[in-house]
Amino acid sequence: MKLAGAVVLLVLLTGCATTQGTGGSGPSPSPGVQPARKKELPWLNVPGGQMKTTLFYGPWQCRRQFVNQCQMECAKESHTLMGCIWLADIKLDWVGSLIVLPVPVKAGSRYGIYHCCCNYPTLPKAVKEVERKRWEKIRDSFRDGWSKKFGEWPVDGGISWPGHHIRDLWHGGNPVDPNNIIPVQPSIHDEFTRAYPACYAGQAPWNTVGPDLPYSDN
């Protein structure tokens, strides 16, 4: 799901029922699942009301829908899918009033953030460092821009959370694409970093399909 378009979509979804976006987590949690690690951001003023972003963090095995989409994405670029990591869900809640009918309404959407581990070629170390420098140059301004769209970029102890590149730089990820970056708690970011090599190597558990919803909201 493209994060930049998620806010626009949510503002349009002003029905009374919760709406699931493409790639969203609509099913009921699987039996025995644990609450997800999550981060609720402050309410943000948006046209017609207020919006709150909640981030739920994995990593989890990808549900069947995500794996199918990854297979098509890899094949489109003449690559083979080695694995899939469901990194996070982003939940957007909106409260406000309809313009045409000034009554209080609520709406919400949830979008899955996952990475397709296609057998992409890797970049030489020197090239990867150049790409990393591109990210470092725009990092502060990116966080400011992200905060205006989704809510304040998370900070712990005065230190901003790292920005995680969904498609990693070593495998050709765009270092400055706003749709390729999400804030991640440092300890969880370390988990993501450890999971990627296994996913690209086609190793378990990332090479098999997981449950439709591997966590609870509690």
Coordinates of C-alpha atoms in Angstrom, one line a residue:
M1 CA 0.0 0.0 0.0
K2 CA 1.3 3.5 -0.9
L3 CA 1.4 5.4 2.3
A4 CA 1.1 8.8 0.7
G5 CA -2.3 7.9 -0.8
A6 CA -3.6 6.4 2.4
V7 CA -4.5 9.7 4.1
V8 CA -6.3 10.9 1.0
L9 CA -8.2 7.7 0.8
L10 CA -9.2 7.8 4.5
V11 CA -10.5 11.4 4.3
L12 CA -12.9 10.2 1.5
L13 CA -14.0 7.1 3.5
T14 CA -16.4 9.0 5.7
G15 CA -19.0 6.2 6.2
C16 CA -20.0 5.0 9.7
A17 CA -18.5 1.5 9.3
T18 CA -14.8 0.6 9.3
T19 CA -13.5 0.2 5.8
Q20 CA -10.6 -2.1 4.9
G21 CA -8.2 -0.8 2.3
T22 CA -6.3 -2.9 -0.3
G23 CA -4.0 -5.2 1.6
G24 CA -5.7 -4.4 4.9
S25 CA -6.2 -6.8 7.8
G26 CA -9.9 -7.5 7.7
P27 CA -10.2 -11.0 9.1
S28 CA -10.6 -12.0 12.7
P29 CA -7.3 -12.8 14.6
S30 CA -6.2 -16.4 14.4
P31 CA -6.6 -18.5 17.6
G32 CA -3.9 -18.1 20.2
V33 CA -2.3 -14.9 18.7
Q34 CA -0.7 -12.3 21.0
P35 CA -1.3 -8.6 21.0
A36 CA 0.8 -6.7 18.5
R37 CA 3.5 -4.3 19.5
K38 CA 2.0 -0.9 18.5
K39 CA 2.5 2.8 18.6
E40 CA -0.4 5.2 18.7
L41 CA 0.5 8.7 17.3
P42 CA -1.2 11.9 18.5
W43 CA -4.4 13.0 16.8
L44 CA -3.8 15.2 13.8
N45 CA -6.0 17.9 12.4
V46 CA -7.1 17.1 8.8
P47 CA -9.8 18.6 6.5
G48 CA -13.2 18.0 8.1
G49 CA -11.9 16.5 11.3
Q50 CA -9.1 14.7 13.0
M51 CA -7.0 11.6 12.2
K52 CA -5.0 9.2 14.3
T53 CA -2.4 6.8 13.0
T54 CA -1.6 3.6 14.9
L55 CA 1.3 1.4 13.8
F56 CA 1.2 -2.4 14.6
Y57 CA 4.6 -4.1 14.2
G58 CA 5.6 -7.6 13.2
P59 CA 7.5 -9.2 11.6
W60 CA 5.0 -11.9 10.7
Q61 CA 4.7 -14.4 7.9
C62 CA 2.7 -13.0 5.0
R63 CA -0.9 -13.9 4.5
R64 CA -1.9 -15.6 1.2
Q65 CA -3.0 -12.3 -0.4
F66 CA 0.3 -10.7 0.2
V67 CA 2.3 -13.7 -1.1
N68 CA 0.1 -13.8 -4.3
Q69 CA 0.8 -10.1 -4.9
C70 CA 4.5 -10.6 -4.3
Q71 CA 4.6 -13.4 -6.8
M72 CA 3.1 -11.1 -9.4
E73 CA 5.4 -8.2 -8.5
C74 CA 8.5 -10.4 -8.8
A75 CA 7.4 -12.0 -12.0
K76 CA 6.7 -8.6 -13.5
E77 CA 10.4 -7.7 -13.1
S78 CA 11.5 -11.2 -14.2
H79 CA 12.5 -12.2 -10.7
T80 CA 11.6 -15.1 -8.5
L81 CA 9.9 -14.7 -5.1
M82 CA 12.1 -16.1 -2.3
G83 CA 10.0 -15.1 0.7
C84 CA 7.7 -12.4 2.1
I85 CA 7.8 -10.4 5.3
W86 CA 4.7 -8.7 6.8
L87 CA 6.4 -5.9 8.5
A88 CA 3.6 -3.8 10.0
D89 CA 0.0 -2.6 9.7
I90 CA -0.9 1.0 9.6
K91 CA -4.3 1.9 10.9
L92 CA -5.9 5.3 10.2
D93 CA -8.9 6.5 12.3
W94 CA -10.8 9.6 11.3
V95 CA -13.5 11.5 13.2
G96 CA -15.3 14.6 12.0
S97 CA -18.4 15.8 10.1
L98 CA -19.6 15.3 6.6
I99 CA -19.6 18.4 4.5
V100 CA -23.0 17.6 2.8
L101 CA -24.6 16.4 6.1
P102 CA -23.1 18.0 9.2
V103 CA -23.4 15.0 11.6
P104 CA -20.6 13.4 13.5
V105 CA -19.1 10.4 11.7
K106 CA -16.2 8.0 12.2
A107 CA -14.2 6.1 9.6
G108 CA -11.1 3.9 9.6
S109 CA -8.8 1.9 7.4
R110 CA -6.0 -0.6 7.9
Y111 CA -3.2 -1.3 5.5
G112 CA -0.6 -4.1 5.4
I113 CA 3.0 -3.1 5.0
Y114 CA 5.0 -6.0 3.6
H115 CA 8.2 -6.7 1.7
C116 CA 8.6 -9.0 -1.3
C117 CA 12.0 -10.7 -1.1
C118 CA 12.5 -11.2 -4.9
N119 CA 15.9 -12.4 -6.0
Y120 CA 17.0 -8.9 -6.8
P121 CA 20.7 -8.4 -7.6
T122 CA 22.6 -6.6 -4.8
L123 CA 24.4 -3.3 -5.0
P124 CA 28.1 -2.9 -4.6
K125 CA 29.0 -1.6 -1.1
A126 CA 30.2 1.7 -2.5
V127 CA 27.0 2.3 -4.4
K128 CA 24.9 1.3 -1.3
E129 CA 26.8 3.9 0.8
V130 CA 26.0 6.6 -1.8
E131 CA 22.3 5.7 -1.6
R132 CA 22.5 5.8 2.2
K133 CA 24.0 9.3 2.1
R134 CA 21.0 10.4 -0.1
W135 CA 18.7 9.2 2.7
E136 CA 20.8 10.9 5.4
K137 CA 20.6 14.2 3.6
I138 CA 16.8 14.3 3.6
R139 CA 16.1 12.4 6.8
D140 CA 15.2 15.4 9.0
S141 CA 13.0 17.0 6.3
F142 CA 11.4 13.7 5.6
R143 CA 10.4 13.2 9.2
D144 CA 8.9 16.6 9.3
G145 CA 6.9 15.9 6.2
W146 CA 5.8 12.5 7.4
S147 CA 4.7 14.1 10.7
K148 CA 2.4 16.5 8.9
K149 CA 0.6 13.7 7.1
F150 CA 0.4 10.9 9.7
G151 CA 1.2 12.5 13.1
E152 CA 4.4 13.2 15.0
W153 CA 7.3 10.9 14.1
P154 CA 8.0 8.7 17.2
V155 CA 10.8 9.7 19.5
D156 CA 12.2 7.8 22.5
G157 CA 14.4 9.5 25.0
G158 CA 14.9 12.5 22.7
I159 CA 16.1 10.2 19.9
S160 CA 14.0 9.8 16.7
W161 CA 13.1 6.3 15.7
P162 CA 15.0 5.1 12.6
G163 CA 13.3 5.1 9.3
H164 CA 13.0 1.6 7.9
H165 CA 13.3 1.2 4.1
I166 CA 10.7 -1.4 3.2
R167 CA 12.7 -2.5 0.1
D168 CA 16.2 -2.3 1.5
L169 CA 19.0 -0.3 -0.1
W170 CA 21.2 -3.3 -0.7
H171 CA 18.6 -4.8 -3.0
G172 CA 17.8 -1.6 -4.9
G173 CA 15.3 0.2 -2.6
N174 CA 14.8 3.9 -3.2
P175 CA 16.3 5.7 -0.3
V176 CA 14.1 8.8 -0.6
D177 CA 10.8 7.4 -1.8
P178 CA 8.2 8.3 0.9
N179 CA 6.3 5.1 0.1
N180 CA 9.4 3.1 1.0
I181 CA 10.0 4.4 4.5
I182 CA 8.2 3.8 7.8
P183 CA 9.2 4.7 11.4
V184 CA 10.2 1.6 13.4
Q185 CA 11.2 1.3 17.1
P186 CA 15.0 0.5 17.3
S187 CA 14.6 -3.0 18.8
I188 CA 12.0 -4.0 16.2
H189 CA 14.2 -2.4 13.5
D190 CA 17.0 -4.8 14.5
E191 CA 14.5 -7.7 14.2
F192 CA 13.7 -6.6 10.6
T193 CA 17.3 -6.3 9.8
R194 CA 17.9 -9.9 10.9
A195 CA 14.9 -11.2 9.1
Y196 CA 15.8 -9.9 5.7
P197 CA 18.8 -12.1 4.9
A198 CA 16.8 -15.2 5.8
C199 CA 13.9 -14.0 3.6
Y200 CA 16.1 -13.4 0.6
A201 CA 17.7 -16.8 1.1
G202 CA 14.2 -18.5 1.0
Q203 CA 14.4 -19.7 4.5
A204 CA 11.7 -20.4 7.0
P205 CA 9.4 -18.9 8.2
W206 CA 9.4 -16.3 5.4
N207 CA 9.0 -18.9 2.6
T208 CA 5.6 -20.1 3.8
V209 CA 2.2 -18.5 4.1
G210 CA 1.0 -17.3 7.5
P211 CA -2.4 -16.6 9.1
D212 CA -4.7 -13.9 7.7
L213 CA -4.4 -11.9 10.9
P214 CA -1.4 -12.9 13.2
Y215 CA -2.1 -10.5 16.1
S216 CA -4.9 -8.9 18.2
D217 CA -5.5 -5.2 18.6
N218 CA -5.4 -5.3 22.5

